[in-house]
């Protein structure tokens, strides 16, 4: 059911007032903040309708109302205006940190926490496609062969391969040339049986050895990179009374402080967003499917360094978070990151 303009304005006034005060909102308060020139009785009737429709609810025995998840969702989807924040200082600070990825991401997390007064997290970029750039074989001793495998993004993997008989120096050189000739620039998914057969044919008598090397290469490329995530403003969530319950607060803090819990959260959100575009997503309460965050909202965005190389940014706060400010801040940040990464490429 679509809400009329009057109900929409009253709902907007309730949400904006609740964002500012954190207290249930009554009809008399709304009559002072809106330009509807309606009596408290008329506003009470409209609020009653909004409650029946599930957009607001009445906590405990208070006469005031607070937004429901459905009300927040309507606010996020239809009421936010595209306001441009004055963030020249953010642009300058990002430029200073642009040369070192780890430093840049940590700085982004801190900057967002200070700017929004919520909890923030930023993940290290992951490589969706893992392309082989270079393979270097060298003998360590009479039975140990070292394969140094360089993957797109200058990720280096080292694999030790046990051999019953070590090939000579010239044979190892030949194997290096064969491997790089056929595998350089290929994604793991592009290494098919035809490619493998050609490599074995070119390897001659060292076919069995090359099979062991190819197994090691496949294992190295398929390995998950260390999942790095940077957080800031974790204790900001304690500033909001609705998140201050001791038991809930402890569990929420654990989610941000334990790498395994945070990894699980990011993976869960990634699964939910599969098939969606990489724009800004808003999760209200139970929409995030995370038990410890049922009283929170999370706004996420995906930054992309280059095609197939991306990471995640998340901002977590109470359900009465200032969505307009958060979304606007993320929009501006994504534009600045895009400019930085384009210049670096």
Tab-separated table of C-alpha atoms in Angstrom:
chain	number	residue	atom	x	y	z
A	1	UNK	CA	0.000	0.000	0.000
A	2	UNK	CA	1.413	3.407	-1.004
A	3	UNK	CA	1.341	6.073	1.674
A	4	UNK	CA	-0.184	9.466	0.958
A	5	UNK	CA	1.963	12.578	1.098
A	6	UNK	CA	0.728	13.478	4.591
A	7	UNK	CA	1.565	10.083	6.060
A	8	UNK	CA	4.959	10.117	4.348
A	9	UNK	CA	5.791	13.521	5.834
A	10	UNK	CA	4.684	12.430	9.303
A	11	UNK	CA	6.721	9.217	9.033
A	12	UNK	CA	9.742	11.221	7.867
A	13	UNK	CA	9.314	13.624	10.787
A	14	UNK	CA	9.099	10.716	13.265
A	15	UNK	CA	12.255	9.114	11.893
A	16	UNK	CA	14.259	12.336	11.726
A	17	UNK	CA	13.219	13.312	15.258
A	18	UNK	CA	14.059	9.848	16.569
A	19	UNK	CA	17.454	9.987	14.822
A	20	UNK	CA	18.200	13.206	16.689
A	21	UNK	CA	16.889	12.289	20.144
A	22	UNK	CA	16.780	8.510	20.419
A	23	UNK	CA	13.488	8.962	22.316
A	24	UNK	CA	9.964	7.805	21.313
A	25	UNK	CA	8.204	10.557	19.368
A	26	UNK	CA	4.732	11.866	20.289
A	27	UNK	CA	2.136	13.713	18.201
A	28	UNK	CA	2.756	17.051	19.939
A	29	UNK	CA	6.434	16.887	19.007
A	30	UNK	CA	5.557	16.165	15.377
A	31	UNK	CA	3.121	19.095	15.238
A	32	UNK	CA	6.004	21.436	16.093
A	33	UNK	CA	8.446	20.077	13.508
A	34	UNK	CA	6.280	19.671	10.403
A	35	UNK	CA	4.781	22.239	8.065
A	36	UNK	CA	1.454	20.396	7.849
A	37	UNK	CA	-0.373	22.700	10.282
A	38	UNK	CA	-2.313	19.731	11.654
A	39	UNK	CA	-3.691	19.289	15.137
A	40	UNK	CA	-2.210	16.754	17.523
A	41	UNK	CA	-5.423	14.729	17.249
A	42	UNK	CA	-5.129	14.480	13.449
A	43	UNK	CA	-1.462	13.534	13.719
A	44	UNK	CA	-2.361	10.876	16.320
A	45	UNK	CA	-4.853	9.361	13.865
A	46	UNK	CA	-2.226	9.270	11.102
A	47	UNK	CA	0.301	7.757	13.488
A	48	UNK	CA	-2.246	5.111	14.427
A	49	UNK	CA	-2.617	4.243	10.729
A	50	UNK	CA	1.167	4.093	10.303
A	51	UNK	CA	1.382	1.743	13.278
A	52	UNK	CA	-1.306	-0.535	11.821
A	53	UNK	CA	0.611	-0.605	8.551
A	54	UNK	CA	3.778	-1.620	10.413
A	55	UNK	CA	5.872	1.500	9.746
A	56	UNK	CA	6.120	2.573	13.399
A	57	UNK	CA	5.649	0.835	16.718
A	58	UNK	CA	4.973	1.767	20.349
A	59	UNK	CA	7.665	0.571	22.760
A	60	UNK	CA	6.524	-0.470	26.228
A	61	UNK	CA	3.738	1.796	27.532
A	62	UNK	CA	5.188	5.012	26.152
A	63	UNK	CA	2.819	7.348	24.342
A	64	UNK	CA	5.478	7.981	21.693
A	65	UNK	CA	6.360	5.905	18.641
A	66	UNK	CA	9.615	4.731	17.120
A	67	UNK	CA	10.314	3.569	13.552
A	68	UNK	CA	10.078	-0.138	12.756
A	69	UNK	CA	12.446	-1.927	10.389
A	70	UNK	CA	9.769	-1.494	7.711
A	71	UNK	CA	9.644	2.237	8.421
A	72	UNK	CA	13.419	2.552	8.184
A	73	UNK	CA	13.363	0.590	4.932
A	74	UNK	CA	10.817	2.986	3.391
A	75	UNK	CA	12.937	5.908	4.601
A	76	UNK	CA	16.108	4.436	3.076
A	77	UNK	CA	14.454	3.517	-0.221
A	78	UNK	CA	12.300	6.591	-0.908
A	79	UNK	CA	12.996	9.472	1.469
A	80	UNK	CA	16.741	10.028	1.386
A	81	UNK	CA	17.783	13.030	-0.613
A	82	UNK	CA	21.028	13.051	-2.528
A	83	UNK	CA	22.929	15.591	-0.437
A	84	UNK	CA	26.573	16.258	-1.268
A	85	UNK	CA	28.752	16.446	1.849
A	86	UNK	CA	31.598	18.883	2.154
A	87	UNK	CA	34.501	16.426	2.311
A	88	UNK	CA	37.527	18.217	0.848
A	89	UNK	CA	39.521	17.249	3.931
A	90	UNK	CA	38.802	13.564	3.284
A	91	UNK	CA	40.010	13.906	-0.295
A	92	UNK	CA	43.282	15.466	0.835
A	93	UNK	CA	43.894	12.859	3.522
A	94	UNK	CA	43.188	9.985	1.139
A	95	UNK	CA	45.686	11.401	-1.341
A	96	UNK	CA	48.374	11.386	1.349
A	97	UNK	CA	47.838	7.671	2.044
A	98	UNK	CA	47.313	6.492	-1.550
A	99	UNK	CA	50.811	5.084	-2.094
A	100	UNK	CA	50.489	2.243	0.429
A	101	UNK	CA	47.357	0.104	0.292
A	102	UNK	CA	47.418	-1.143	3.902
A	103	UNK	CA	47.939	2.365	5.267
A	104	UNK	CA	45.197	3.731	3.002
A	105	UNK	CA	42.617	1.145	4.116
A	106	UNK	CA	43.399	1.623	7.820
A	107	UNK	CA	43.082	5.364	7.345
A	108	UNK	CA	39.729	4.991	5.581
A	109	UNK	CA	38.371	2.957	8.512
A	110	UNK	CA	39.481	5.623	11.026
A	111	UNK	CA	38.245	8.482	8.850
A	112	UNK	CA	34.776	6.971	8.462
A	113	UNK	CA	34.492	6.213	12.181
A	114	UNK	CA	35.298	9.811	13.092
A	115	UNK	CA	33.122	11.282	10.343
A	116	UNK	CA	30.023	9.173	11.096
A	117	UNK	CA	30.490	8.349	14.813
A	118	UNK	CA	29.690	4.703	14.045
A	119	UNK	CA	31.724	1.497	13.803
A	120	UNK	CA	33.514	0.928	10.505
A	121	UNK	CA	35.328	-1.881	8.744
A	122	UNK	CA	37.311	-2.112	5.517
A	123	UNK	CA	38.527	-5.331	3.918
A	124	UNK	CA	41.728	-5.868	1.997
A	125	UNK	CA	41.005	-6.269	-1.742
A	126	UNK	CA	40.526	-9.788	-3.057
A	127	UNK	CA	41.312	-11.044	-6.527
A	128	UNK	CA	38.294	-12.607	-8.202
A	129	UNK	CA	40.433	-13.869	-11.092
A	130	UNK	CA	43.868	-15.252	-10.238
A	131	UNK	CA	46.161	-14.862	-13.212
A	132	UNK	CA	49.618	-16.405	-13.324
A	133	UNK	CA	52.307	-13.817	-13.990
A	134	UNK	CA	55.478	-15.868	-13.578
A	135	UNK	CA	56.851	-19.209	-12.352
A	136	UNK	CA	60.450	-19.751	-11.240
A	137	UNK	CA	61.825	-23.224	-10.449
A	138	UNK	CA	65.089	-23.715	-8.569
A	139	UNK	CA	66.695	-26.676	-6.828
A	140	UNK	CA	67.153	-26.448	-3.062
A	141	UNK	CA	68.897	-29.783	-2.506
A	142	UNK	CA	69.000	-33.154	-4.234
A	143	UNK	CA	65.346	-33.873	-3.450
A	144	UNK	CA	63.705	-30.449	-2.931
A	145	UNK	CA	62.563	-28.247	-5.800
A	146	UNK	CA	61.282	-24.753	-4.987
A	147	UNK	CA	58.517	-23.289	-7.158
A	148	UNK	CA	58.075	-19.514	-6.777
A	149	UNK	CA	54.673	-18.596	-8.223
A	150	UNK	CA	53.747	-14.968	-8.828
A	151	UNK	CA	50.008	-14.242	-9.226
A	152	UNK	CA	48.237	-11.092	-10.441
A	153	UNK	CA	48.586	-8.333	-7.853
A	154	UNK	CA	52.189	-9.433	-7.186
A	155	UNK	CA	51.058	-12.126	-4.767
A	156	UNK	CA	53.938	-14.535	-4.265
A	157	UNK	CA	53.443	-18.193	-3.337
A	158	UNK	CA	56.277	-20.589	-2.514
A	159	UNK	CA	55.861	-24.347	-2.912
A	160	UNK	CA	58.423	-27.017	-2.064
A	161	UNK	CA	58.153	-30.126	-4.232
A	162	UNK	CA	59.752	-33.408	-3.195
A	163	UNK	CA	61.380	-35.312	-6.080
A	164	UNK	CA	63.003	-38.705	-6.019
A	165	UNK	CA	65.507	-37.504	-8.615
A	166	UNK	CA	66.369	-33.858	-9.216
A	167	UNK	CA	66.675	-32.726	-12.879
A	168	UNK	CA	69.907	-31.037	-13.901
A	169	UNK	CA	70.340	-27.258	-14.184
A	170	UNK	CA	69.684	-27.208	-17.938
A	171	UNK	CA	66.553	-29.342	-17.525
A	172	UNK	CA	65.210	-26.999	-14.816
A	173	UNK	CA	65.855	-24.029	-17.123
A	174	UNK	CA	63.935	-25.783	-19.895
A	175	UNK	CA	61.022	-26.537	-17.554
A	176	UNK	CA	60.948	-22.861	-16.509
A	177	UNK	CA	60.695	-21.795	-20.153
A	178	UNK	CA	57.983	-24.362	-20.950
A	179	UNK	CA	55.842	-23.455	-17.922
A	180	UNK	CA	56.009	-19.712	-18.516
A	181	UNK	CA	55.409	-20.083	-22.259
A	182	UNK	CA	52.142	-21.948	-21.751
A	183	UNK	CA	50.885	-20.639	-18.391
A	184	UNK	CA	51.908	-16.985	-18.215
A	185	UNK	CA	48.844	-14.720	-18.306
A	186	UNK	CA	46.331	-17.529	-17.809
A	187	UNK	CA	43.670	-17.666	-15.118
A	188	UNK	CA	43.439	-20.952	-13.216
A	189	UNK	CA	40.100	-21.636	-14.943
A	190	UNK	CA	41.822	-21.384	-18.346
A	191	UNK	CA	44.343	-24.139	-17.632
A	192	UNK	CA	42.549	-27.038	-19.301
A	193	UNK	CA	43.545	-30.541	-20.362
A	194	UNK	CA	44.739	-29.360	-23.780
A	195	UNK	CA	47.157	-26.873	-22.186
A	196	UNK	CA	48.411	-29.464	-19.703
A	197	UNK	CA	48.955	-32.008	-22.499
A	198	UNK	CA	51.057	-29.533	-24.497
A	199	UNK	CA	53.188	-28.774	-21.437
A	200	UNK	CA	53.803	-32.481	-20.820
A	201	UNK	CA	54.677	-33.056	-24.467
A	202	UNK	CA	57.233	-30.213	-24.376
A	203	UNK	CA	58.685	-31.553	-21.116
A	204	UNK	CA	59.742	-34.829	-22.724
A	205	UNK	CA	61.200	-37.291	-20.220
A	206	UNK	CA	60.306	-34.947	-17.343
A	207	UNK	CA	56.568	-35.493	-17.805
A	208	UNK	CA	56.122	-37.064	-14.331
A	209	UNK	CA	58.082	-34.198	-12.744
A	210	UNK	CA	56.036	-31.569	-14.530
A	211	UNK	CA	52.851	-33.238	-13.241
A	212	UNK	CA	54.015	-32.709	-9.646
A	213	UNK	CA	54.943	-29.114	-10.432
A	214	UNK	CA	51.562	-28.413	-12.041
A	215	UNK	CA	49.792	-29.850	-8.990
A	216	UNK	CA	51.798	-27.487	-6.773
A	217	UNK	CA	51.002	-24.504	-9.028
A	218	UNK	CA	47.269	-25.311	-8.993
A	219	UNK	CA	47.323	-25.658	-5.209
A	220	UNK	CA	49.153	-22.346	-4.762
A	221	UNK	CA	46.827	-20.396	-7.061
A	222	UNK	CA	43.714	-21.923	-5.481
A	223	UNK	CA	44.818	-21.064	-1.935
A	224	UNK	CA	42.799	-18.347	-0.236
A	225	UNK	CA	44.786	-15.205	0.498
A	226	UNK	CA	44.933	-14.106	4.111
A	227	UNK	CA	41.716	-12.273	4.912
A	228	UNK	CA	42.631	-8.863	6.247
A	229	UNK	CA	40.027	-6.528	7.685
A	230	UNK	CA	40.574	-3.185	9.367
A	231	UNK	CA	38.112	-1.853	11.942
A	232	UNK	CA	37.757	1.449	13.755
A	233	UNK	CA	35.331	3.081	16.175
A	234	UNK	CA	34.300	-0.244	17.698
A	235	UNK	CA	33.303	1.362	20.987
A	236	UNK	CA	31.201	3.989	19.191
A	237	UNK	CA	28.266	1.589	19.331
A	238	UNK	CA	28.241	1.894	23.119
A	239	UNK	CA	27.258	5.556	22.791
A	240	UNK	CA	23.743	4.587	21.753
A	241	UNK	CA	21.427	3.567	24.634
A	242	UNK	CA	19.534	0.965	22.592
A	243	UNK	CA	22.803	-0.937	22.050
A	244	UNK	CA	24.022	-0.510	25.625
A	245	UNK	CA	22.535	-3.696	27.103
A	246	UNK	CA	25.581	-5.415	28.606
A	247	UNK	CA	25.007	-8.883	27.172
A	248	UNK	CA	24.114	-7.613	23.703
A	249	UNK	CA	26.988	-5.123	23.700
A	250	UNK	CA	29.539	-7.805	24.622
A	251	UNK	CA	28.379	-10.088	21.798
A	252	UNK	CA	28.372	-7.208	19.339
A	253	UNK	CA	31.888	-6.151	20.325
A	254	UNK	CA	33.069	-9.757	19.971
A	255	UNK	CA	31.768	-9.785	16.405
A	256	UNK	CA	34.061	-6.881	15.544
A	257	UNK	CA	37.076	-7.975	17.562
A	258	UNK	CA	37.281	-11.650	16.574
A	259	UNK	CA	38.612	-12.188	13.065
A	260	UNK	CA	36.670	-15.431	12.578
A	261	UNK	CA	33.336	-13.773	13.440
A	262	UNK	CA	34.069	-10.790	11.223
A	263	UNK	CA	35.133	-13.039	8.349
A	264	UNK	CA	31.901	-14.995	8.727
A	265	UNK	CA	29.898	-11.751	8.680
A	266	UNK	CA	31.580	-10.452	5.508
A	267	UNK	CA	31.230	-13.821	3.772
A	268	UNK	CA	27.545	-13.973	4.687
A	269	UNK	CA	26.932	-10.489	3.283
A	270	UNK	CA	28.878	-11.370	0.127
A	271	UNK	CA	26.660	-14.405	-0.405
A	272	UNK	CA	23.537	-12.253	0.031
A	273	UNK	CA	24.814	-9.716	-2.500
A	274	UNK	CA	25.818	-12.258	-5.130
A	275	UNK	CA	24.163	-11.277	-8.379
A	276	UNK	CA	23.531	-7.701	-7.206
A	277	UNK	CA	25.458	-4.711	-8.475
A	278	UNK	CA	28.342	-3.344	-6.432
A	279	UNK	CA	26.493	-0.225	-5.306
A	280	UNK	CA	25.689	0.787	-1.753
A	281	UNK	CA	23.546	-1.728	0.164
A	282	UNK	CA	21.601	-1.071	3.377
A	283	UNK	CA	20.757	-3.840	5.863
A	284	UNK	CA	18.285	-3.003	8.623
A	285	UNK	CA	18.023	-5.216	11.706
A	286	UNK	CA	17.450	-8.850	10.784
A	287	UNK	CA	18.097	-8.203	7.083
A	288	UNK	CA	21.795	-8.818	7.748
A	289	UNK	CA	21.006	-12.338	9.061
A	290	UNK	CA	23.473	-11.828	11.914
A	291	UNK	CA	22.033	-12.577	15.366
A	292	UNK	CA	24.277	-10.106	17.206
A	293	UNK	CA	23.261	-7.250	14.901
A	294	UNK	CA	19.462	-7.442	15.056
A	295	UNK	CA	19.324	-4.032	16.747
A	296	UNK	CA	21.732	-2.474	14.245
A	297	UNK	CA	21.806	-1.286	10.679
A	298	UNK	CA	24.717	-1.790	8.308
A	299	UNK	CA	25.530	0.159	5.174
A	300	UNK	CA	28.052	-1.466	2.828
A	301	UNK	CA	29.826	-0.512	-0.375
A	302	UNK	CA	32.264	-2.282	-2.680
A	303	UNK	CA	35.415	-0.524	-3.871
A	304	UNK	CA	37.201	-1.769	-6.980
A	305	UNK	CA	40.892	-1.243	-7.693
A	306	UNK	CA	40.695	-2.762	-11.155
A	307	UNK	CA	38.497	-5.314	-12.864
A	308	UNK	CA	38.138	-8.372	-10.635
A	309	UNK	CA	40.003	-6.781	-7.716
A	310	UNK	CA	37.652	-5.496	-5.040
A	311	UNK	CA	37.104	-5.055	-1.302
A	312	UNK	CA	34.297	-4.127	1.076
A	313	UNK	CA	33.551	-1.140	3.296
A	314	UNK	CA	30.931	-1.356	6.040
A	315	UNK	CA	29.455	1.119	8.528
A	316	UNK	CA	27.480	-0.232	11.495
A	317	UNK	CA	25.310	1.764	13.877
A	318	UNK	CA	21.897	1.762	15.537
A	319	UNK	CA	18.784	1.438	13.397
A	320	UNK	CA	18.246	5.165	13.926
A	321	UNK	CA	21.554	5.945	12.219
A	322	UNK	CA	21.741	9.026	10.016
A	323	UNK	CA	21.293	7.162	6.724
A	324	UNK	CA	21.525	10.274	4.573
A	325	UNK	CA	24.890	11.242	6.008
A	326	UNK	CA	26.267	7.681	5.876
A	327	UNK	CA	25.181	7.025	2.291
A	328	UNK	CA	26.366	10.443	1.130
A	329	UNK	CA	29.735	9.917	2.846
A	330	UNK	CA	30.162	6.522	1.179
A	331	UNK	CA	29.194	7.930	-2.238
A	332	UNK	CA	31.838	10.633	-1.918
A	333	UNK	CA	34.434	8.180	-0.628
A	334	UNK	CA	33.847	5.730	-3.501
A	335	UNK	CA	34.329	8.528	-6.047
A	336	UNK	CA	37.596	9.567	-4.427
A	337	UNK	CA	38.884	5.988	-4.269
A	338	UNK	CA	37.950	5.473	-7.911
A	339	UNK	CA	39.942	8.586	-8.855
A	340	UNK	CA	42.927	7.448	-6.788
A	341	UNK	CA	43.009	3.927	-8.226
A	342	UNK	CA	42.533	5.131	-11.812
A	343	UNK	CA	45.542	7.427	-11.443
A	344	UNK	CA	47.623	4.607	-9.969
A	345	UNK	CA	46.865	2.198	-12.848
